[in-house]
Short mmCIF file of C-alpha atoms in Angstrom, two decimals:
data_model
loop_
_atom_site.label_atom_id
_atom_site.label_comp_id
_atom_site.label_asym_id
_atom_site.label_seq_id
_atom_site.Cartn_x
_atom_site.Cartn_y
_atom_site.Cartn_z
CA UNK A 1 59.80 -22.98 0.82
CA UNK A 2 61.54 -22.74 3.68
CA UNK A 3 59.83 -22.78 7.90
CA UNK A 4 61.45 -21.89 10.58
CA UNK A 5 59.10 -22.57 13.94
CA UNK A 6 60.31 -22.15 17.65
CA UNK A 7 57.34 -23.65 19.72
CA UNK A 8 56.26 -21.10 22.31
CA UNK A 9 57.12 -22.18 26.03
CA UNK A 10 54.03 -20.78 27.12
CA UNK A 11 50.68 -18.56 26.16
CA UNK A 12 49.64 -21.49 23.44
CA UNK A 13 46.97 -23.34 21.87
CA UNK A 14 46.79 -26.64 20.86
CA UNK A 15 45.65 -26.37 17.22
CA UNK A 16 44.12 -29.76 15.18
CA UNK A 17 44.94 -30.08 12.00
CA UNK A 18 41.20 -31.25 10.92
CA UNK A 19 40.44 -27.58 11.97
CA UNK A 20 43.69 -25.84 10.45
CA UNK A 21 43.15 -27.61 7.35
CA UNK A 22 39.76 -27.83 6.89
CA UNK A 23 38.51 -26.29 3.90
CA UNK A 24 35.28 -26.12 4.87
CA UNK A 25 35.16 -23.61 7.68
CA UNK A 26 36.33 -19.75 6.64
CA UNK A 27 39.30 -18.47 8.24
CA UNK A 28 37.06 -16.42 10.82
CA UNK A 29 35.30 -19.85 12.15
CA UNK A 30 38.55 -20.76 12.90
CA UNK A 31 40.06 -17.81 14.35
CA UNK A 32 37.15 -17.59 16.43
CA UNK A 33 37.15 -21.22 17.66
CA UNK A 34 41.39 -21.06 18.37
CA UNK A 35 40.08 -17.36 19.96
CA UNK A 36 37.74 -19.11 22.54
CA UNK A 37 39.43 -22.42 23.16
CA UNK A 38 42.49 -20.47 24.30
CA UNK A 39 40.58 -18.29 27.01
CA UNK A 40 41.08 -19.27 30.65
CA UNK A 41 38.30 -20.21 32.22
CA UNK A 42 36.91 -17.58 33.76
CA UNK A 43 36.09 -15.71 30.60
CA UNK A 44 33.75 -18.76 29.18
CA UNK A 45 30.91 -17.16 31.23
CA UNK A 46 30.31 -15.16 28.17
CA UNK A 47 27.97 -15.63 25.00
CA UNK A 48 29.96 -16.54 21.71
CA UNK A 49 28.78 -13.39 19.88
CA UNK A 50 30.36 -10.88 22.90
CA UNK A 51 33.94 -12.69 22.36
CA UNK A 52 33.66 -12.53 18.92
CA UNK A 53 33.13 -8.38 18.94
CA UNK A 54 36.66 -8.69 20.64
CA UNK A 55 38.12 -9.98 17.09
CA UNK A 56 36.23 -7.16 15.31
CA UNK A 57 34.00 -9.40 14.39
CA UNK A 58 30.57 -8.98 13.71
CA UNK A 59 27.33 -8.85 11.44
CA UNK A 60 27.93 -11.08 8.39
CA UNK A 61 31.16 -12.25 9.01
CA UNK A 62 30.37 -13.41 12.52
CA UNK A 63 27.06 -15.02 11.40
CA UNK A 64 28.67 -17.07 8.60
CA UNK A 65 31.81 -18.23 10.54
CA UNK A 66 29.18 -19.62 13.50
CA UNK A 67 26.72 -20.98 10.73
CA UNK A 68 30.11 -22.82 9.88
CA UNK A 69 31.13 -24.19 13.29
CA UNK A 70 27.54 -24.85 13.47
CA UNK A 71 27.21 -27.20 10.13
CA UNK A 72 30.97 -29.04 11.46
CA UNK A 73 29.75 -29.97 14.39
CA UNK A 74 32.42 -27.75 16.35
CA UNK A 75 29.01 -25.38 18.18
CA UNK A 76 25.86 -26.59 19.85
CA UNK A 77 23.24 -23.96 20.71
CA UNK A 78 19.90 -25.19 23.32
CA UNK A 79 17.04 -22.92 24.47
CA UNK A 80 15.35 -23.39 27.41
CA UNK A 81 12.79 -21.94 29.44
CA UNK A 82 12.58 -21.92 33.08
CA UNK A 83 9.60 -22.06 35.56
CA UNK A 84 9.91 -18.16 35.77
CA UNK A 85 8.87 -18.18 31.72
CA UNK A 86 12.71 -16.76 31.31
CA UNK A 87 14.54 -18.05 28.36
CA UNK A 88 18.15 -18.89 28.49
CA UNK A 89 20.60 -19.98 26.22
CA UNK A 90 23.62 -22.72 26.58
CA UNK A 91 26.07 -22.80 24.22
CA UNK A 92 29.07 -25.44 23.83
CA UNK A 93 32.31 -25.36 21.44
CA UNK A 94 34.53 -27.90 21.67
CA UNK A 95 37.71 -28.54 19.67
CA UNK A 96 36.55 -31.59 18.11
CA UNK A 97 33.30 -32.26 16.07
CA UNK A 98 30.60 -33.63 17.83
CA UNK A 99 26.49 -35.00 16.63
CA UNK A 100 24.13 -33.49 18.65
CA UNK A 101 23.99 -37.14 20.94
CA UNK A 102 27.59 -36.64 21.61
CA UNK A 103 27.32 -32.53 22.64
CA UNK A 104 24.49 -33.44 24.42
CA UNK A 105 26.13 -35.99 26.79
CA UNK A 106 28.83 -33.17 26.85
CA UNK A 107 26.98 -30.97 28.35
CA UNK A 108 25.28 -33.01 31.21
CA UNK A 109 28.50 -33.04 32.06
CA UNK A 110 29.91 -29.61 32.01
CA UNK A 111 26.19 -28.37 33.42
CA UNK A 112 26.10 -26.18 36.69
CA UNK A 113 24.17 -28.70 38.31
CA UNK A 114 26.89 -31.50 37.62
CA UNK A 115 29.39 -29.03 39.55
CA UNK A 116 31.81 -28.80 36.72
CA UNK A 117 31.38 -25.33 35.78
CA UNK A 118 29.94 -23.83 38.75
CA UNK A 119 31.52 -20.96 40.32
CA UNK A 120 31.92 -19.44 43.71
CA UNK A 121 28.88 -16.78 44.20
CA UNK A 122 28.31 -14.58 47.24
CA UNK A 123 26.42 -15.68 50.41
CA UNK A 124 23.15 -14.34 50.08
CA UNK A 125 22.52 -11.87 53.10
CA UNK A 126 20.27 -13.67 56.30
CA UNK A 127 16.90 -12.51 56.24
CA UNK A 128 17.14 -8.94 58.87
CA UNK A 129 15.20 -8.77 61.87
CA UNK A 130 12.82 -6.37 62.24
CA UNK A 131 14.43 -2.85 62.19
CA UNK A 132 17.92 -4.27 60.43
CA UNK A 133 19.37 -4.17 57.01
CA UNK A 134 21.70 -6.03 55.28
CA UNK A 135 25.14 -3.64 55.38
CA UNK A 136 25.63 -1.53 52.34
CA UNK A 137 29.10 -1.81 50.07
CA UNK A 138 31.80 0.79 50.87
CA UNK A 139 32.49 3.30 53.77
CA UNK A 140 30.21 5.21 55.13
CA UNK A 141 29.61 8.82 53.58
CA UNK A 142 27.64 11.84 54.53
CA UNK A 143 25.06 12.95 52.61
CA UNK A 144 25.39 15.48 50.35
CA UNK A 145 22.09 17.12 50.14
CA UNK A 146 22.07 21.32 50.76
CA UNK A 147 19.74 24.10 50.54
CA UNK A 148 16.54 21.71 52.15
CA UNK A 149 14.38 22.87 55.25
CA UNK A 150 11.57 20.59 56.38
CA UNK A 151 8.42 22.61 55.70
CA UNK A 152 6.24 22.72 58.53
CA UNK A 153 3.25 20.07 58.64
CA UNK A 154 -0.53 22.23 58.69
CA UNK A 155 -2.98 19.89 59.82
CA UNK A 156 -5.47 20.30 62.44
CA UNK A 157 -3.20 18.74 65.51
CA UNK A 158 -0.90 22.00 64.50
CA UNK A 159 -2.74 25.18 63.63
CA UNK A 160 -5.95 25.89 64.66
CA UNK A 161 -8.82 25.40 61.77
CA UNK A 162 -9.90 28.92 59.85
CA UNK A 163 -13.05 30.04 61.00
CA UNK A 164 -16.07 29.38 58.51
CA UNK A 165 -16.63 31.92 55.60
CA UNK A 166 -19.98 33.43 54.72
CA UNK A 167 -21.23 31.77 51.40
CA UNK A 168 -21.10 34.25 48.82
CA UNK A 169 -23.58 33.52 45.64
CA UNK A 170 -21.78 32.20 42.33
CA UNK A 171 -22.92 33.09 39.15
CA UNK A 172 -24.81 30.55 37.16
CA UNK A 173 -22.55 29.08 35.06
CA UNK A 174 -23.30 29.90 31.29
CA UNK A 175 -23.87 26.37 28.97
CA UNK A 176 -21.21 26.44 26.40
CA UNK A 177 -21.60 23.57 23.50
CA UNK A 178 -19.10 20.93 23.42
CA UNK A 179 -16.59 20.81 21.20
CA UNK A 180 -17.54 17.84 18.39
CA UNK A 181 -14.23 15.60 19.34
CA UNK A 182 -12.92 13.95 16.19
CA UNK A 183 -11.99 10.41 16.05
CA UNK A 184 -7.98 9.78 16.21
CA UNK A 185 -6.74 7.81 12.95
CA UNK A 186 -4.10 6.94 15.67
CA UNK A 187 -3.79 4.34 18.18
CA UNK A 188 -3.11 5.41 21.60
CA UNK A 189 0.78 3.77 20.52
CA UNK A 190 1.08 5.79 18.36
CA UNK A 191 0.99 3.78 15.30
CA UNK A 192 -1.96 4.01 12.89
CA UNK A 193 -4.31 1.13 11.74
CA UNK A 194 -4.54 -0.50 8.55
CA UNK A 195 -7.58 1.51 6.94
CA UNK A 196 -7.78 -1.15 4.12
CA UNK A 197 -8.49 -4.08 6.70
CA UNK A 198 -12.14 -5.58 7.31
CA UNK A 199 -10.89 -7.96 10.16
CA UNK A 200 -13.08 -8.89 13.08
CA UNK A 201 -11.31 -7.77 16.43
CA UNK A 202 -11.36 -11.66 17.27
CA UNK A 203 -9.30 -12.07 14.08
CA UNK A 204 -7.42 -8.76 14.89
CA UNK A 205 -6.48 -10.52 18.55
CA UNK A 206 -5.10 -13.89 17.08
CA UNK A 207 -3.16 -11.89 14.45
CA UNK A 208 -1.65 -9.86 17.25
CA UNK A 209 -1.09 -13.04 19.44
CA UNK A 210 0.81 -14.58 16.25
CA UNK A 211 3.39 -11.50 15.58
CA UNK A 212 4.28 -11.18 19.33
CA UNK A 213 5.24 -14.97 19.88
CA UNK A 214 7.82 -14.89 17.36
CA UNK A 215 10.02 -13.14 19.46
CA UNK A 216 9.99 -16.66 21.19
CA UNK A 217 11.62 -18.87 17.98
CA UNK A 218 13.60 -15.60 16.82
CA UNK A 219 14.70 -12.91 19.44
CA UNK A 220 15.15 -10.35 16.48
CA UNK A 221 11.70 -10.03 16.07
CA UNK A 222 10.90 -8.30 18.86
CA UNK A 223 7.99 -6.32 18.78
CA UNK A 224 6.87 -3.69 20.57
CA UNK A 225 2.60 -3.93 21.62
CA UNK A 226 2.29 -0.84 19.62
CA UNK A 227 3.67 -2.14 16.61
CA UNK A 228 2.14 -5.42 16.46
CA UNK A 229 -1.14 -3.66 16.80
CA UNK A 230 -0.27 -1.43 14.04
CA UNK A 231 0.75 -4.49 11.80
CA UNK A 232 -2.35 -6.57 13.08
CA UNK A 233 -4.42 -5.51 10.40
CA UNK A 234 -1.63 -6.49 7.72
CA UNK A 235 -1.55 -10.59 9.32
CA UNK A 236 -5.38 -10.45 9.65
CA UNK A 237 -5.80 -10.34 6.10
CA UNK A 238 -4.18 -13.73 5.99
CA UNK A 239 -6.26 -15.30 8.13
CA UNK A 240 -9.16 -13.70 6.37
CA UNK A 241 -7.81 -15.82 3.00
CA UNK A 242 -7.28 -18.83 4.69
CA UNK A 243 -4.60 -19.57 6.34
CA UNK A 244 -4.30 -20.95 9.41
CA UNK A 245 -2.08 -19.68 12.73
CA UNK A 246 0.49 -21.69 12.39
CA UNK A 247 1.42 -21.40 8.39
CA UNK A 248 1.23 -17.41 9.35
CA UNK A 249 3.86 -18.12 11.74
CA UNK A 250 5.93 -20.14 9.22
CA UNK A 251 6.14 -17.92 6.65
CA UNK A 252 7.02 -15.38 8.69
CA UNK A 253 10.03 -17.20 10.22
CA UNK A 254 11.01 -18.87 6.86
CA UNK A 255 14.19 -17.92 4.76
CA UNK A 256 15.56 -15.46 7.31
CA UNK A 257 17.88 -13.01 5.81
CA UNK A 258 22.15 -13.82 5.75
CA UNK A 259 22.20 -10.22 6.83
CA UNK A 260 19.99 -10.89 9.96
CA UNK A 261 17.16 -8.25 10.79
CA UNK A 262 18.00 -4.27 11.38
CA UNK A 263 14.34 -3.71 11.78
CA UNK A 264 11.93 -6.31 13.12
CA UNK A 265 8.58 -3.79 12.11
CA UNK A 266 10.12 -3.09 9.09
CA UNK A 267 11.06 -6.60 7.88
CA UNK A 268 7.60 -8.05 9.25
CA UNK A 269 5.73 -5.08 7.36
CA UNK A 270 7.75 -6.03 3.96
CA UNK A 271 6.84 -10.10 4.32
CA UNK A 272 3.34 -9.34 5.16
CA UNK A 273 2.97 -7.08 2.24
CA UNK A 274 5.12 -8.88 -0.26
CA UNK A 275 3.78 -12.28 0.65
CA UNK A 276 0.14 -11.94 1.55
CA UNK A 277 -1.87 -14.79 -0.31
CA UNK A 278 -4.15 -13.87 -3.22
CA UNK A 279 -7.86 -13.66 -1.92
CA UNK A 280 -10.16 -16.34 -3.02
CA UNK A 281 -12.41 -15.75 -6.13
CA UNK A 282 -15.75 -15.14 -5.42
CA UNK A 283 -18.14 -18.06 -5.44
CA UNK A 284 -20.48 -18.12 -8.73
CA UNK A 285 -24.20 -18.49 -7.55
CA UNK A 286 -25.83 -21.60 -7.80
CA UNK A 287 -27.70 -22.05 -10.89
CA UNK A 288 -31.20 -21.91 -10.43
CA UNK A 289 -32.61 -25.89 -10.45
CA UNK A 290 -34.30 -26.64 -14.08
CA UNK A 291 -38.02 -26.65 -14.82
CA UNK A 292 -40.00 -29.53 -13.90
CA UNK A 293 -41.15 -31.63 -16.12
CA UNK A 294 -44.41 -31.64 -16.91
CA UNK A 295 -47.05 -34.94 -17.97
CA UNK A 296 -47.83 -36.29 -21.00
CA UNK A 297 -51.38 -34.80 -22.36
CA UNK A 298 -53.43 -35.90 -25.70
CA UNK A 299 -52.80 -33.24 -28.66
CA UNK A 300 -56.22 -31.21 -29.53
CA UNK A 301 -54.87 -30.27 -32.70
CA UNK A 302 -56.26 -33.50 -34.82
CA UNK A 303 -59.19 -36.12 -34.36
CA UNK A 304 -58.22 -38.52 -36.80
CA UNK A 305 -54.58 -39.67 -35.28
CA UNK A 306 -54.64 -39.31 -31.43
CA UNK A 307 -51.22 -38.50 -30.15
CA UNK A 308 -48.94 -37.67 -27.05
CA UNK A 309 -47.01 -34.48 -26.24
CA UNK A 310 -45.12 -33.05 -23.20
CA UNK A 311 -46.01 -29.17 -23.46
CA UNK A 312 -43.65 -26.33 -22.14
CA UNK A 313 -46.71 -24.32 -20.94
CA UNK A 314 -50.17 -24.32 -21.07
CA UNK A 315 -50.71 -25.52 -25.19
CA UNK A 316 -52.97 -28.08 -26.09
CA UNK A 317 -51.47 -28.42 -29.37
CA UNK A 318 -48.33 -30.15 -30.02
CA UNK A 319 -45.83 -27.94 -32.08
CA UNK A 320 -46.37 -29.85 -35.77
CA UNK A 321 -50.46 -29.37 -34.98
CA UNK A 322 -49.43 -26.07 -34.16
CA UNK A 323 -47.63 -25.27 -37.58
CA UNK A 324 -50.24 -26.77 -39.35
CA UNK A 325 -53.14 -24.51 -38.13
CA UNK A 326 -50.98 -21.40 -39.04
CA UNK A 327 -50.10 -22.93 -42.40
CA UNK A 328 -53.66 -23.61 -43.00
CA UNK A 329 -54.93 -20.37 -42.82
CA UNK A 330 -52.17 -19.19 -44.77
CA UNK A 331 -53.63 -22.02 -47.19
CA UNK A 332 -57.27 -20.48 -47.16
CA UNK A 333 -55.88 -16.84 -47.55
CA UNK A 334 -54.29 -17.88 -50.63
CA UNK A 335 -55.75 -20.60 -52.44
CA UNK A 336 -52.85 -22.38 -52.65
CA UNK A 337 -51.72 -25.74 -51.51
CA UNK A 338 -47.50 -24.90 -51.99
CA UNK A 339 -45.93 -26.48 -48.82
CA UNK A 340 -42.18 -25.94 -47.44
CA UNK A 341 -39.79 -28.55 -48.32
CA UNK A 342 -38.96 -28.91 -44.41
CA UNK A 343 -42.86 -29.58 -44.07
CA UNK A 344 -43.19 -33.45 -42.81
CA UNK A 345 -45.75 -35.13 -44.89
CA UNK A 346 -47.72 -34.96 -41.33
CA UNK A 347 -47.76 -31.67 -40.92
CA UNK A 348 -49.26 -31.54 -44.86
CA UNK A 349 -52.03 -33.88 -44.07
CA UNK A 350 -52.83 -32.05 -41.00
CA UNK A 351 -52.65 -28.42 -43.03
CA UNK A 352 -55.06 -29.98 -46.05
CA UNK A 353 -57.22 -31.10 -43.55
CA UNK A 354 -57.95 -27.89 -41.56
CA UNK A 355 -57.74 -25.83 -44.26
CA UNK A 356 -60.57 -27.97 -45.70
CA UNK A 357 -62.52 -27.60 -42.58
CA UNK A 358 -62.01 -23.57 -42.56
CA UNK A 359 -63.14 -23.77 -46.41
CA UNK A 360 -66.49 -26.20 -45.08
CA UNK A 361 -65.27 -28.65 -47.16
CA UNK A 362 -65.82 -32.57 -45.66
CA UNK A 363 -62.06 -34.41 -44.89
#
């Protein structure tokens, strides 16, 4: 290939080859970094975002090229806020890449307040004496008002005061019922509430606190107090499940979209929807504590073999006494001594023996 290159004499830029040949930046990041290092100095005064609309760029393009220059090292970004609660924004691009130490000691030195890139401002006017004011900008002009006659001032220094009017008698006004005013689903905003929230208003307040300070880590989401009171009852459901302030505010800030925001209501609407946690299950009831347990009490059931039994009620028979009774008369109804196979041989003396008794035979 052939190159034929005549260096300019003047109206260059002094191009590094780390940023001509860098295949990590886009040609946009470095279009607009060439763009901006090239501009005199009296034209830095302006955010990177206005100088890159001169390139016809913008949107996507503009937000990947700085997210480039950004992950180089070749733009630094700070927020501040002042004692007046205004934010402000500094921005620095240099031709070469720089940590966040090194842009930092860059621009302590390039600050306003080190002088280097302070410029000449007006004089503000003298504070007027009384009855002066600071001279307007431009010539004199007449004014250019037509068609206006001072109206004449009636008050008692001018005319004289009417004379006093006989009191004529008024009708007694006839009572009409009020109208029955029905409740506005609306917000005096504008915007309606969230019908399907059971929020407290305390809840409602701290929701509405959360969605109207993240205009402070994102200036897209700007709300409106109308709209964040319209989306309040949307965020209170997530502190009704849970979650805290702060992990509200995350997840609403998290994973921002490439695109950037067209509608702050909109896109906060969508997360809180989308995202909302699943409420907690309902707690099961306790279950209710067991029966106590009652003493040990001697079985009535049989004199011959005293024994021990922990009844479930008020028995005085232990359950094998108790089988035996029934079997017993079962015994005596039928003249037969055929026992169960299950039947202990317990239980068999203890049926013989009553059934003798119920017969009036001796033991």
């Amino acid at each position: 290939m052939l190159r034929h290159a005549i260096a300019p004499p003047s109206g260059w830029t002094k191009a590094p080859h780390t940023v001509v040949r860098s295949r990590r930046m886009n040609s946009d990041a470095k279009v607009l970094l060439l763009y901006v290092q090239g501009l005199p100095d009296s034209a830095t005064d302006r955010p990177l975002g206005e100088l890159a609309r001169k390139l016809d760029m913008k949107g996507r393009s503009y937000q990947q090229a700085k997210k480039q220059l950004t992950e180089n090292g070749y733009f630094h970004e700070w927020r501040s806020q002042g004692d007046g609660g205004r934010w402000t924004t500094e921005q620095l691009l240099s031709s070469t890449p720089l940590t966040r130490d090194e842009a930092g000691s860059v621009r302590a030195k390039l600050s306003p307040e080190a002088g280097q890139l302070a410029r000449p401002e007006q004089q503000p006017c003298p504070p007027p004496p009384p009855g002066a004011q600071c001279p307007a900008v431009g010539e004199p002009a007449s004014r250019s008002v037509g068609g206006y006659e001072p109206e004449e001032e009636h008050d008692e220094e001018n005319s004289p005061p009417n004379p006093p009017s006989e009191p004529q008698p008024q009708p007694q006004p006839q009572p009409q019922p009020q109208p029955q005013l029905k409740p506005n689903p609306e917000s005096e905003d504008g915007q309606a509430p969230d019908p399907e929230t059971t929020a407290t208003p305390r809840q409602l307040a701290r929701a509405e606190r959360v969605l109207l300070s993240l205009r402070h880590s994102r200036r897209e989401l700007l709300l409106g107090v109308g709209e964040a009171r319209a989306l309040a009852g949307k965020a209170a459901r997530w502190l009704e499940r849970g979650v805290t302030e702060s992990d509200l505010r995350h997840a609403l800030l998290a994973e921002p979209p490439k695109e950037g925001v067209r509608s702050a209501f909109g896109f906060l609407r969508h997360r809180l929807t989308s995202k909302c946690p699943v409420a907690p299950a309902p707690v099961a009831p306790p279950e209710p504590p067991p029966p106590p347990v009652r003493a040990l009490i001697t079985c009535t059931g049989t004199e011959e073999e005293e024994h021990l039994f922990r009844p479930l009620g008020d028995e005085t028979e232990c359950a094998d006494c108790r089988r035996a009774t029934a079997y017993a008369s079962w015994m005596v109804a039928t003249d037969t001594y055929d026992f169960p196979p299950d039947m202990t041989w317990r239980q068999r003396f203890v049926a013989v023996a009553k059934a003798d008794a119920l017969r009036g035979k001796p033991a």
